[in-house]
mmCIF file of C-alpha atoms in Angstrom:
data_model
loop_
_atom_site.group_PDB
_atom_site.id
_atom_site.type_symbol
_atom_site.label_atom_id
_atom_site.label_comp_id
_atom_site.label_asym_id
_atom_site.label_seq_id
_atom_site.Cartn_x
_atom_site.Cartn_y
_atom_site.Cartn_z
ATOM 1 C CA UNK A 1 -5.806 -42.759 -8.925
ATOM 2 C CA UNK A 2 -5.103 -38.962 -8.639
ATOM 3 C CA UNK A 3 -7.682 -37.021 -6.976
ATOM 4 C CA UNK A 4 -9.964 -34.878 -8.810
ATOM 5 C CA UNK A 5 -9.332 -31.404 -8.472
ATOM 6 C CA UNK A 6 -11.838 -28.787 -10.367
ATOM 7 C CA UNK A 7 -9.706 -26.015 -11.780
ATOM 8 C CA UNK A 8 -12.129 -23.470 -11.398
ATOM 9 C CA UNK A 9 -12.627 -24.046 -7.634
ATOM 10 C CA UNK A 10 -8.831 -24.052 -6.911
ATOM 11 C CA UNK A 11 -8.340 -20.914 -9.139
ATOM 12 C CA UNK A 12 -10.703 -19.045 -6.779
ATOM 13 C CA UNK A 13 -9.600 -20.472 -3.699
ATOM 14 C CA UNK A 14 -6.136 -19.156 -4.347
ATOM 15 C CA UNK A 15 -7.380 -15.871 -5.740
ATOM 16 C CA UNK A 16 -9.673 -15.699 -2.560
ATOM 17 C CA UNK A 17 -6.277 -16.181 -0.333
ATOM 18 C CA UNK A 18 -4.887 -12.920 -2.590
ATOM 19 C CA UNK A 19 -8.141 -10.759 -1.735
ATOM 20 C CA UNK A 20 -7.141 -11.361 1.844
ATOM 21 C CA UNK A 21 -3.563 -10.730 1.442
ATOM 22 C CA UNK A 22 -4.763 -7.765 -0.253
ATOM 23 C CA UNK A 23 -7.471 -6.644 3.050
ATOM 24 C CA UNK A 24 -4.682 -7.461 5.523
ATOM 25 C CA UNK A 25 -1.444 -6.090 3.940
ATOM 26 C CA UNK A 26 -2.194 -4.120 1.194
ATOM 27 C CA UNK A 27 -1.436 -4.565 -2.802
ATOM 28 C CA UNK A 28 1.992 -4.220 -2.927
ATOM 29 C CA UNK A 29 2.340 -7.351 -0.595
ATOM 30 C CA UNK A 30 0.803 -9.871 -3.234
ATOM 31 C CA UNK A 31 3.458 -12.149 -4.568
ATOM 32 C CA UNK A 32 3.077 -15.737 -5.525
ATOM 33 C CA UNK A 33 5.031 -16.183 -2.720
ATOM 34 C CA UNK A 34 2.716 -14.368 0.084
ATOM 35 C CA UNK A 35 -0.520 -15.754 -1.723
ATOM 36 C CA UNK A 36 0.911 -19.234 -2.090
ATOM 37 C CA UNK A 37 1.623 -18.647 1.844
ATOM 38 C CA UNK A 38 -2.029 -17.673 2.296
ATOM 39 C CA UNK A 39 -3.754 -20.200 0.975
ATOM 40 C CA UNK A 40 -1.799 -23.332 2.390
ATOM 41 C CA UNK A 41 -0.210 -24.597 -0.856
ATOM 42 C CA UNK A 42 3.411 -24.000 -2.372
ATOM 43 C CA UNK A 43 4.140 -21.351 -4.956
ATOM 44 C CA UNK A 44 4.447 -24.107 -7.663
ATOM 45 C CA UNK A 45 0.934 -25.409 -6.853
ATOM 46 C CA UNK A 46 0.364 -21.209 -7.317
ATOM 47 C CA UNK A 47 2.053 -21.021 -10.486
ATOM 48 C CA UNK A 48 0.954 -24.284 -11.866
ATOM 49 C CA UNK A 49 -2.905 -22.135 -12.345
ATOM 50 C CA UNK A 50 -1.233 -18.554 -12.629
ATOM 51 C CA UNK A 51 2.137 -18.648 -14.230
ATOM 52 C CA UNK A 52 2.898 -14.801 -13.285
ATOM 53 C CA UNK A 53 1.358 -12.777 -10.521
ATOM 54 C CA UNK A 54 -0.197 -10.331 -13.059
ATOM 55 C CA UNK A 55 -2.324 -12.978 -14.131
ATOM 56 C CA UNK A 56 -3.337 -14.006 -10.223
ATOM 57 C CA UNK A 57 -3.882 -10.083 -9.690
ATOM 58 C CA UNK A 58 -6.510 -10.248 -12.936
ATOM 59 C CA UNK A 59 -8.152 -13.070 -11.844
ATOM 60 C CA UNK A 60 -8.741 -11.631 -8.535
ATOM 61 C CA UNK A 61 -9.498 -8.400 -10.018
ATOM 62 C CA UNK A 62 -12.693 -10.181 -11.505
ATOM 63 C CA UNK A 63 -13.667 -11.221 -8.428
ATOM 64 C CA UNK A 64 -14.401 -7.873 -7.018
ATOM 65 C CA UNK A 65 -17.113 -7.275 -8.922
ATOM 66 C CA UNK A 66 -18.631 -10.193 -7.672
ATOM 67 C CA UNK A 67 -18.350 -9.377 -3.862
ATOM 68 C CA UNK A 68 -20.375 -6.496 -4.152
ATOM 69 C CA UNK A 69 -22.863 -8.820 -6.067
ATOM 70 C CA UNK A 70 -23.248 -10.709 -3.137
ATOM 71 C CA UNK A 71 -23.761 -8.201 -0.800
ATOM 72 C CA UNK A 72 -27.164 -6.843 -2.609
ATOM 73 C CA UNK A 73 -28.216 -10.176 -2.364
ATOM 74 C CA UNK A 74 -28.161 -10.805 0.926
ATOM 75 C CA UNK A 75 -30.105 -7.333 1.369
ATOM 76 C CA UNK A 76 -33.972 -8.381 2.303
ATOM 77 C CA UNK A 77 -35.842 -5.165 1.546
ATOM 78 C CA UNK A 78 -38.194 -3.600 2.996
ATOM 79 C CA UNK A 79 -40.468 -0.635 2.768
ATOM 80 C CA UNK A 80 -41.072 1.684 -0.102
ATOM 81 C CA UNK A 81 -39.265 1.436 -3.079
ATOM 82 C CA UNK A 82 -37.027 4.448 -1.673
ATOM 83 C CA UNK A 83 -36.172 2.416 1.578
ATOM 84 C CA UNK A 84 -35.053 -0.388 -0.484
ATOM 85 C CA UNK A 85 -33.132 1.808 -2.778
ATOM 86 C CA UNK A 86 -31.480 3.376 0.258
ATOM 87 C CA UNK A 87 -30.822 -0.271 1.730
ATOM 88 C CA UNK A 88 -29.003 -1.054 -1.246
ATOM 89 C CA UNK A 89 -27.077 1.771 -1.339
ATOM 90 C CA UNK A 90 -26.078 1.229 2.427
ATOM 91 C CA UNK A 91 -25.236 -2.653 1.532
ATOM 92 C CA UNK A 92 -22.881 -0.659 -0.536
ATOM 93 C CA UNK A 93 -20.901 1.213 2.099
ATOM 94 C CA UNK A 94 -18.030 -0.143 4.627
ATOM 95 C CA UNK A 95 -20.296 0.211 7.558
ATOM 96 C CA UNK A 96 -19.111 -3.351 9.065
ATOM 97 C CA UNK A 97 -15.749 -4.583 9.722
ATOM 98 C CA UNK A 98 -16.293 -7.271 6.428
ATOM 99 C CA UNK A 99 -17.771 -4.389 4.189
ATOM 100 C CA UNK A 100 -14.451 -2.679 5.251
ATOM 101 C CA UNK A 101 -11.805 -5.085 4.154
ATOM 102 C CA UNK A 102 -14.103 -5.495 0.860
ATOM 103 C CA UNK A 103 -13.762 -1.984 0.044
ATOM 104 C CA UNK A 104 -10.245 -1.639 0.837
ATOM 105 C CA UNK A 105 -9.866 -4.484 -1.910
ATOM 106 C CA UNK A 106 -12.023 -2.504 -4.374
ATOM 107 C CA UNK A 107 -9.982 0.687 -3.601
ATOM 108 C CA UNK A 108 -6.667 -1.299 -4.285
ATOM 109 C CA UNK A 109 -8.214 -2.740 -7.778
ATOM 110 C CA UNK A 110 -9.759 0.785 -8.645
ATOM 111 C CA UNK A 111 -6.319 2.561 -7.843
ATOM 112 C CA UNK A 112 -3.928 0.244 -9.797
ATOM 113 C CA UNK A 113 -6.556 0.061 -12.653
ATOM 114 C CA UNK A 114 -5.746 3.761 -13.374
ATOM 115 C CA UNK A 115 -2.472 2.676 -15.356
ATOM 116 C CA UNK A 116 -4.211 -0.483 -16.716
ATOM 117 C CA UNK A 117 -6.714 0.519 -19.580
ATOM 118 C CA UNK A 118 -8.113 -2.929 -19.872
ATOM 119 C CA UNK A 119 -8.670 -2.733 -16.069
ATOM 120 C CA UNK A 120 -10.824 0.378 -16.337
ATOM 121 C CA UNK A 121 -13.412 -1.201 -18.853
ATOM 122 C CA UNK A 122 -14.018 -3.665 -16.553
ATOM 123 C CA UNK A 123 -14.500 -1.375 -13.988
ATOM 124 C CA UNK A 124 -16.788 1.124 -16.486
ATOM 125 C CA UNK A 125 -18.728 -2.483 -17.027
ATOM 126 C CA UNK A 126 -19.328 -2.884 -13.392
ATOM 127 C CA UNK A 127 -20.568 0.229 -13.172
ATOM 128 C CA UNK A 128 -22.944 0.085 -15.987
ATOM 129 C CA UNK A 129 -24.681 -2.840 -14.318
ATOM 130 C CA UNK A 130 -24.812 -0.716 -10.715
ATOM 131 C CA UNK A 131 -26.343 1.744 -13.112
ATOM 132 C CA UNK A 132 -28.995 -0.345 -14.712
ATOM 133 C CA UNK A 133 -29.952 -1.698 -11.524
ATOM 134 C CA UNK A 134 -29.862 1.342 -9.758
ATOM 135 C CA UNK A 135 -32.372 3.005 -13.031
ATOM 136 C CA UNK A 136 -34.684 0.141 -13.187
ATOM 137 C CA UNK A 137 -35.398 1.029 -8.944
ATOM 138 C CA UNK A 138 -35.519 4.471 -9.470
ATOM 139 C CA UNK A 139 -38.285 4.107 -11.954
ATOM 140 C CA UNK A 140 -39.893 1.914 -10.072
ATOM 141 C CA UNK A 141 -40.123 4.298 -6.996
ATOM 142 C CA UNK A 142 -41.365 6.867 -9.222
ATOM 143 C CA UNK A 143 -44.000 4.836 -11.100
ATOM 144 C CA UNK A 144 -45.099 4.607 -6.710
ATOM 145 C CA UNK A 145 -44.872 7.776 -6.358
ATOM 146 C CA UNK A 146 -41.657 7.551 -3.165
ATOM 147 C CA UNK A 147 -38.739 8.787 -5.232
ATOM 148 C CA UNK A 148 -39.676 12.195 -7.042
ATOM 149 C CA UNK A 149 -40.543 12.858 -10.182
ATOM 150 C CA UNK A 150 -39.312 16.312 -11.192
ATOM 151 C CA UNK A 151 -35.766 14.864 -11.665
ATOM 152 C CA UNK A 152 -35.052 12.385 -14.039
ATOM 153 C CA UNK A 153 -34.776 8.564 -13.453
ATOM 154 C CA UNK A 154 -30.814 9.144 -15.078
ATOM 155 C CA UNK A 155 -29.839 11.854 -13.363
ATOM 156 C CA UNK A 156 -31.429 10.397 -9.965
ATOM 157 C CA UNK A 157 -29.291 7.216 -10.724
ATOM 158 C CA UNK A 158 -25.961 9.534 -11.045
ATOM 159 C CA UNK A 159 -27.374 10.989 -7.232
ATOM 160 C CA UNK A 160 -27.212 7.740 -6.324
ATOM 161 C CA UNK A 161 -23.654 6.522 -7.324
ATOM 162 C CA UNK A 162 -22.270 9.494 -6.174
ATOM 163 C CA UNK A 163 -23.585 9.145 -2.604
ATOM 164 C CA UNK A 164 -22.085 5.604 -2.992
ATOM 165 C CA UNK A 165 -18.884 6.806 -4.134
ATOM 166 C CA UNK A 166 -18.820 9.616 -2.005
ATOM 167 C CA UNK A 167 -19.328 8.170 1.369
ATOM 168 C CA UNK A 168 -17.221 5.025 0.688
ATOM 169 C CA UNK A 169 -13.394 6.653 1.449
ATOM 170 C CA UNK A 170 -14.324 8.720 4.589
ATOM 171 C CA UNK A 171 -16.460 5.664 6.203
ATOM 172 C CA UNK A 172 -13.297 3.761 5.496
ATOM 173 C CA UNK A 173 -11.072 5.930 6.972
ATOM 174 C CA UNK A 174 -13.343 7.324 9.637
ATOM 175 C CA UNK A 175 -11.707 6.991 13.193
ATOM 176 C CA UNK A 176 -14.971 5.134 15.153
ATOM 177 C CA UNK A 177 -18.018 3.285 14.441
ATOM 178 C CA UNK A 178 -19.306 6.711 15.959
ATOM 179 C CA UNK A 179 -17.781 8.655 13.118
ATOM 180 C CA UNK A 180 -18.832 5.982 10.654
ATOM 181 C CA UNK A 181 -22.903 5.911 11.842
ATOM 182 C CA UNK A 182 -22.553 10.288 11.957
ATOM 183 C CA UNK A 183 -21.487 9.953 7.957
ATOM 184 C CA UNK A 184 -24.634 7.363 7.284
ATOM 185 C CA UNK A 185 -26.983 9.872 9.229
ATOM 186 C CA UNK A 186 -25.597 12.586 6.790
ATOM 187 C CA UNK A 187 -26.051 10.408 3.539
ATOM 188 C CA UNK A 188 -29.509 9.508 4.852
ATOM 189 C CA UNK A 189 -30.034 13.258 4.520
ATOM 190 C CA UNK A 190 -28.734 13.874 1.139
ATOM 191 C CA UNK A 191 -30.636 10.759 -0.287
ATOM 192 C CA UNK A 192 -34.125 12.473 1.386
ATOM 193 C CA UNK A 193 -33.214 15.976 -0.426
ATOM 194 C CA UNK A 194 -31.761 14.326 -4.270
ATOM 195 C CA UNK A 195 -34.186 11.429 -4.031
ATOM 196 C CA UNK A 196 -36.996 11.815 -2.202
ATOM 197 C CA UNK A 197 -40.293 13.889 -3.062
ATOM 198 C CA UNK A 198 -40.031 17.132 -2.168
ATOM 199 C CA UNK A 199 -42.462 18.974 0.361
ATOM 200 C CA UNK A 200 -44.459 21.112 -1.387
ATOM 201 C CA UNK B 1 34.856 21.716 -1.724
ATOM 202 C CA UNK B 2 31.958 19.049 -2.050
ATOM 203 C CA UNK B 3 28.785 20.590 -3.300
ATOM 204 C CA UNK B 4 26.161 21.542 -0.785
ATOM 205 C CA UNK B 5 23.010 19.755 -1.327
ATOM 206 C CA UNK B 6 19.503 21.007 0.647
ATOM 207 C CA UNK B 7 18.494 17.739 2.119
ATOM 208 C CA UNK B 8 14.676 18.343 1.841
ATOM 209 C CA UNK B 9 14.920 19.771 -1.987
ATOM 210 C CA UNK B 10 16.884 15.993 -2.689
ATOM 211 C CA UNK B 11 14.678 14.284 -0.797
ATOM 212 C CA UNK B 12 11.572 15.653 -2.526
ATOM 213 C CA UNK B 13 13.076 15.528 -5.700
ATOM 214 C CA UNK B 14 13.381 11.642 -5.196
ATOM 215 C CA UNK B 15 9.950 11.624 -3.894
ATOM 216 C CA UNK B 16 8.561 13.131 -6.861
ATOM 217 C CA UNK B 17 10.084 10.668 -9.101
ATOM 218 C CA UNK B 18 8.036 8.412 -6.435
ATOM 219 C CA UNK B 19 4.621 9.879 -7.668
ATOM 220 C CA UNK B 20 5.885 9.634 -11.130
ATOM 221 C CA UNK B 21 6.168 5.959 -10.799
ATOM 222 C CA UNK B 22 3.150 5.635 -9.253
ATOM 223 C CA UNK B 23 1.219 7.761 -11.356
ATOM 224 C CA UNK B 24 2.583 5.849 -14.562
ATOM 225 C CA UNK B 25 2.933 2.068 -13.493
ATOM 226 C CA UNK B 26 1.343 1.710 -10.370
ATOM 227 C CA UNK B 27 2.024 1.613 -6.246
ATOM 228 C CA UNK B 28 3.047 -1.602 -6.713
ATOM 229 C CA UNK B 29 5.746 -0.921 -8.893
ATOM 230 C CA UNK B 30 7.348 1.310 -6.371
ATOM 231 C CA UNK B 31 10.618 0.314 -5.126
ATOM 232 C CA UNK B 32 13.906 1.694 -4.276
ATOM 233 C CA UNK B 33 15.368 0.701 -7.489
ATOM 234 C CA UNK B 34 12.655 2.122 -10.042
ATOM 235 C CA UNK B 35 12.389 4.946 -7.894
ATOM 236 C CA UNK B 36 16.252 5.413 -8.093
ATOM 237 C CA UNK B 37 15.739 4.889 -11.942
ATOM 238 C CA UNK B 38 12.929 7.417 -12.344
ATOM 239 C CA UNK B 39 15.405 10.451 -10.670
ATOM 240 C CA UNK B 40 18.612 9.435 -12.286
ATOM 241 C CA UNK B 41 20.339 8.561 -9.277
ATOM 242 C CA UNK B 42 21.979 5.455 -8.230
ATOM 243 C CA UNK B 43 19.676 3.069 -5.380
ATOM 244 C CA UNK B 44 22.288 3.875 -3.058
ATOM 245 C CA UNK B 45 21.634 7.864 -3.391
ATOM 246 C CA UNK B 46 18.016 6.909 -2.592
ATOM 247 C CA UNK B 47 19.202 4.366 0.179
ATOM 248 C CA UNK B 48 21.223 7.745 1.836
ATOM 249 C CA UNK B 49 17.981 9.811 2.004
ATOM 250 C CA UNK B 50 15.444 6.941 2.290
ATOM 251 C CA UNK B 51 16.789 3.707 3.822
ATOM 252 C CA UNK B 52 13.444 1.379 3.422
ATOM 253 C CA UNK B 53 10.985 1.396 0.630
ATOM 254 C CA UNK B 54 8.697 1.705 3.505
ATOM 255 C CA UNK B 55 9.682 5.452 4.459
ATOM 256 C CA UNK B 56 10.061 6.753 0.515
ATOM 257 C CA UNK B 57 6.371 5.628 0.248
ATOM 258 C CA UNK B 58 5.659 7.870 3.273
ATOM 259 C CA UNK B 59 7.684 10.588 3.086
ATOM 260 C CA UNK B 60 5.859 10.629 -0.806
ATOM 261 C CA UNK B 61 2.013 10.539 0.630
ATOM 262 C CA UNK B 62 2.835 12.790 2.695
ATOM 263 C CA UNK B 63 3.512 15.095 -0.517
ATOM 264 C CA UNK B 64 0.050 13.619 -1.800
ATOM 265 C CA UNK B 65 -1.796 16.027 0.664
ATOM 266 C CA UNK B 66 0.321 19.045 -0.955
ATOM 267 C CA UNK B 67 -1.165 18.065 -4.413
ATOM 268 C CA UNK B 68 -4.561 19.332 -3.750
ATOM 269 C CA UNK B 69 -3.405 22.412 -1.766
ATOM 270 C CA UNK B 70 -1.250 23.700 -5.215
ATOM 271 C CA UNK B 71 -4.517 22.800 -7.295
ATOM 272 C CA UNK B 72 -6.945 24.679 -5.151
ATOM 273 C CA UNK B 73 -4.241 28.050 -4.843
ATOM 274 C CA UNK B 74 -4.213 27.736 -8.648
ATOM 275 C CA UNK B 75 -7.762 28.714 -8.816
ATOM 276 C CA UNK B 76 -8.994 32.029 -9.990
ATOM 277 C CA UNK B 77 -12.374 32.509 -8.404
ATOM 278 C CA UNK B 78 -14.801 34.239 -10.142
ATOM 279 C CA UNK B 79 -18.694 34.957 -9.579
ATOM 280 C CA UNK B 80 -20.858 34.187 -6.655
ATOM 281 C CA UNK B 81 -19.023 32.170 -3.679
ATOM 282 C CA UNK B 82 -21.735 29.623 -4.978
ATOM 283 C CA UNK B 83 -19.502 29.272 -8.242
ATOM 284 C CA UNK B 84 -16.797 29.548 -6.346
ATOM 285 C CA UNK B 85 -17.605 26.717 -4.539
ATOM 286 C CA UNK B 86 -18.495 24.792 -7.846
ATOM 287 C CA UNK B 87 -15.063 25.850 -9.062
ATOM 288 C CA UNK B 88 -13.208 24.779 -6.268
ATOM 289 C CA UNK B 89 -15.115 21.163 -6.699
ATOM 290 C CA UNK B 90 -13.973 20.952 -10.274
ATOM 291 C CA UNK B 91 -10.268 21.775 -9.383
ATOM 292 C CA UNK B 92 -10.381 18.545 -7.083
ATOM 293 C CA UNK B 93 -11.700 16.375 -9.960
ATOM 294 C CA UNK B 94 -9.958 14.311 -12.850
ATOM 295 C CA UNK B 95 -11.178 16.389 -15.478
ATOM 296 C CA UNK B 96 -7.818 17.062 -17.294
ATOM 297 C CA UNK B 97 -4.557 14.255 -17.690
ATOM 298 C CA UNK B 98 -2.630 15.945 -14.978
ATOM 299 C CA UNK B 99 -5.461 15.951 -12.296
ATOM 300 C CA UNK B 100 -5.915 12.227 -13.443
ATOM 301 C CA UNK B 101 -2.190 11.720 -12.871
ATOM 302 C CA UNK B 102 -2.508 13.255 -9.325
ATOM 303 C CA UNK B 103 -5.983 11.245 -8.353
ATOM 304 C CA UNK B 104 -4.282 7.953 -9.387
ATOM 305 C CA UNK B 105 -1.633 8.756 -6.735
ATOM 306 C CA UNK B 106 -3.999 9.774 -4.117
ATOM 307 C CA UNK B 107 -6.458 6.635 -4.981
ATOM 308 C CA UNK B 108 -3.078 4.389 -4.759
ATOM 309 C CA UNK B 109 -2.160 5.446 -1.490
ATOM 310 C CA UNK B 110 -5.910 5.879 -0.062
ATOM 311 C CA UNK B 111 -6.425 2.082 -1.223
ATOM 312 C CA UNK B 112 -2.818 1.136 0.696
ATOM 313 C CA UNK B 113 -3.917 3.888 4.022
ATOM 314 C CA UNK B 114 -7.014 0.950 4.405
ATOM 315 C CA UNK B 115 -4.005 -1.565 5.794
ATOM 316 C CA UNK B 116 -2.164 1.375 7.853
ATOM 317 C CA UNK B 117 -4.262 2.942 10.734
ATOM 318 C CA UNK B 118 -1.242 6.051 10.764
ATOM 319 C CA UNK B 119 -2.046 6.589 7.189
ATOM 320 C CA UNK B 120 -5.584 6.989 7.582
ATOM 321 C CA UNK B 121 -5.151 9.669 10.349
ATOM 322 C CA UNK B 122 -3.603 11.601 8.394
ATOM 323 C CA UNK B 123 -6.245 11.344 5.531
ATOM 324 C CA UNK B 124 -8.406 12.156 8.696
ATOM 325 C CA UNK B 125 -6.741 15.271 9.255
ATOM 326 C CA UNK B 126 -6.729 15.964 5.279
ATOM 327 C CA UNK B 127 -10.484 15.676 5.360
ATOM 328 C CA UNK B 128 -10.602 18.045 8.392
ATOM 329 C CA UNK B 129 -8.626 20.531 6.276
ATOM 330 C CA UNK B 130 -10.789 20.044 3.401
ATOM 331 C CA UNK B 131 -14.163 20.127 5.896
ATOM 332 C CA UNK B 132 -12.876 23.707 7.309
ATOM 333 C CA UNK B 133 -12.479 25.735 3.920
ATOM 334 C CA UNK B 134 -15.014 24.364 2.861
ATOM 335 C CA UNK B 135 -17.653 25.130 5.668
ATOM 336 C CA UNK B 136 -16.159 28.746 6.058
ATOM 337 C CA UNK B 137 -16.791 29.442 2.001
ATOM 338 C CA UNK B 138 -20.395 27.590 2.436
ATOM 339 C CA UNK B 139 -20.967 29.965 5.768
ATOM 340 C CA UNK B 140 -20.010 33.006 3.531
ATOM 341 C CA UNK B 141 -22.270 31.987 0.684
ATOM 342 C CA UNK B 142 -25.100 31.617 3.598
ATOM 343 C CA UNK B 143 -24.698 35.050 4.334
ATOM 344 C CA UNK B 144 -24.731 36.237 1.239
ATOM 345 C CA UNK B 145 -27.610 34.881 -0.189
ATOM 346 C CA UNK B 146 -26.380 32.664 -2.336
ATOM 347 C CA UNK B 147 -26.145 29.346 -0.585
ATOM 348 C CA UNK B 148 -29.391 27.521 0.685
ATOM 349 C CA UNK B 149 -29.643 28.402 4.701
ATOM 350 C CA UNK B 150 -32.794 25.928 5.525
ATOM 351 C CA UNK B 151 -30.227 23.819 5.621
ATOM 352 C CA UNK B 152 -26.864 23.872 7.860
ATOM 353 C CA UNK B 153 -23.557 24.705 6.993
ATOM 354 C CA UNK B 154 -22.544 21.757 7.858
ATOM 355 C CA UNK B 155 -24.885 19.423 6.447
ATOM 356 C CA UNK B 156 -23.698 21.493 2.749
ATOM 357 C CA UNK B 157 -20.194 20.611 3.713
ATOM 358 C CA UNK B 158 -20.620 17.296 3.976
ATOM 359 C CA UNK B 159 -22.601 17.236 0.108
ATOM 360 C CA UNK B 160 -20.317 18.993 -1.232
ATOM 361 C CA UNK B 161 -16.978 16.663 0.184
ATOM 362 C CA UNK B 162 -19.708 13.795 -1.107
ATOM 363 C CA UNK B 163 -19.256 15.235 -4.763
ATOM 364 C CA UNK B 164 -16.238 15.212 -5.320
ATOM 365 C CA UNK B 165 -15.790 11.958 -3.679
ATOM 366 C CA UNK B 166 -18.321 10.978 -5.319
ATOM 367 C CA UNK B 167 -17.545 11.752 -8.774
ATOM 368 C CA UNK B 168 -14.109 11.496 -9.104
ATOM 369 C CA UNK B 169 -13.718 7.480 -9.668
ATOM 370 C CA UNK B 170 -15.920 7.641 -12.197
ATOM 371 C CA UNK B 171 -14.302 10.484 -14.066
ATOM 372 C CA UNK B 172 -10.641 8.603 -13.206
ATOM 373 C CA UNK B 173 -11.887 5.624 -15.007
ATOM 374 C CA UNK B 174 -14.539 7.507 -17.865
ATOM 375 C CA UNK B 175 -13.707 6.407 -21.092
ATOM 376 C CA UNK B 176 -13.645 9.664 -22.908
ATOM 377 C CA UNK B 177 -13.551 13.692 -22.248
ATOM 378 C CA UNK B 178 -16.932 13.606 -23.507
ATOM 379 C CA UNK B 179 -18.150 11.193 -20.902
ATOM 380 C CA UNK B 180 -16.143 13.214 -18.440
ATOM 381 C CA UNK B 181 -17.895 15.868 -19.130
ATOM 382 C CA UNK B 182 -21.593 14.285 -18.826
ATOM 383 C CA UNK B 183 -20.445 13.604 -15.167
ATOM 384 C CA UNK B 184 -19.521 17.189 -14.402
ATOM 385 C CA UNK B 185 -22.611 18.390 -16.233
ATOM 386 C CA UNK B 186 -24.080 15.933 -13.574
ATOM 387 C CA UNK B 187 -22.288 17.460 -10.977
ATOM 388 C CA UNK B 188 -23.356 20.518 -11.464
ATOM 389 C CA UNK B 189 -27.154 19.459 -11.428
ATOM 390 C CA UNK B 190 -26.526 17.838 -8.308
ATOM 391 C CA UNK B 191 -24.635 20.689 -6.605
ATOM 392 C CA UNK B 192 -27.603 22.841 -7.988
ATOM 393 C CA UNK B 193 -30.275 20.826 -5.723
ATOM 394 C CA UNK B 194 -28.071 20.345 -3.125
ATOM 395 C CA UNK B 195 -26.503 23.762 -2.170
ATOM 396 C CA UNK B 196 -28.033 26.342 -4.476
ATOM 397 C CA UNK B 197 -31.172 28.179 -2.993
ATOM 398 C CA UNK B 198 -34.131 26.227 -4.418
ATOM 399 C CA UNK B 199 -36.680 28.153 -5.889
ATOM 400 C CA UNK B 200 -39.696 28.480 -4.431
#
């Protein structure tokens, strides 16, 4: 009797072998070839569930909005509603060697989505969620009293992102964990002065 | 008598039709036979100047770093070195289709630097570029008044780098001009609280 085999699970284990071609090599080394390589299994067996490699690429692209998914939730916060907002946005940032290859994978996605309209409303849906999570804190903290009211919960949100986004490529590309920890100090900085009360 | 051809002009020509590629299709479409394609010459005129793939991609981010140079000396500054500041921050963001075309190409080869530790010194040292006129225009706006001074020059450097970092994936990948412009509307707010002198 042939053994079982759920579809799902096999798509994701070969699109998981892609997301590390993608970390170790780069984009422009996924083939069904390399991937087939990756994950143990020939490129029929690769083809059989993705018939071209732009379809393998999609299906992996998908998957990177779920890593960063998991990363919140394995935050445990703690603290004001500030600290935890500040958590979340380090969870966000390459700060550790697995963060790192996620982010490289994100970058890869983000930069090839640029020619790939479909690609970018994904990525504008992703970001809508980060948004709507990020808002619904933000309110929170200011309903507390931690996160300062004279701004509003929107344009704190943008603050947000933007440190997110903006620390992401130079942590990346920063030389040392030295380098890497001086850039957090300085976001920890900019979050007190956009997000924070202000002394009065 | 054969036709004297400047090596560098040919080779940047064929580099440029490099970007091109990138900018339109993707990094991963790169190779030396699109590339070939894209500056009406034959593989093995590419082949002469560029034997591998592996060096045109090179040779071409090197060019990447040259980009944002020609986009900043195409500014016209105009009001306080505060808005100056602010207008050298817009120049570096996707706000029309050419910057777009030019931040796909330095997102594509940022995303493949992640895999190359060579690459990302030199997006070190483009940083370190970026860091110094920056700092020396944020020092000068100190002096004069109109650039907060409770907190350091350097500290301001590092928010403003963090803006335009910060916004420009989301602008790459906004769906409309409109909602490109509600981001640099945001910007500005931002850059406001963060490097203006706040009132007191």
């Amino acid at each position: 009797m042939p053994k079982v085999v759920d579809r799902d699970e096999r798509r994701r284990r070969i699109a998981g072998a892609l997301l590390r071609v993608v970390a170790r090599d780069g984009i422009e080394e996924v083939s069904v070839r390399t991937v087939a390589a990756e994950a143990g299994i020939s490129p029929g067996a690769v083809q059989k569930y993705f018939p071209a490699k732009e379809e393998l690429l999609e299906f992996a692209f998908e998957m990177t909005g779920e890593i960063m998914v998991q990363r919140w939730e394995a935050v445990e916060p703690e603290g004001s509603l500030a600290d935890v907002l500040l958590q979340f946005v380090h969870a966000s940032l390459p700060l550790d060697e697995q963060a790192r290859a996620e982010l490289a994978i994100i970058y890869a996605f983000s930069a090839r989505a640029a020619t790939r309209p479909h690609w970018q409303a994904r990525i504008r849906a992703d970001y809508a969620v980060a948004r709507e999570l990020t808002t619904d804190l933000v309110r929170r903290g200011q309903d507390e009293g931690v996160i300062r009211t004279d701004v509003e919960a929107e344009q704190l949100t943008e603050d947000v992102l933007m440190m997110v986004d903006g620390y992401g490529p130079r942590m990346l590309h920063a030389e040392s964990d030295a380098d890497r920890a001086r850039l957090r100090d300085s976001l920890d900085l900019a979050f007190d002065r956009l997000v924070r009360p202000p002394f009065d």
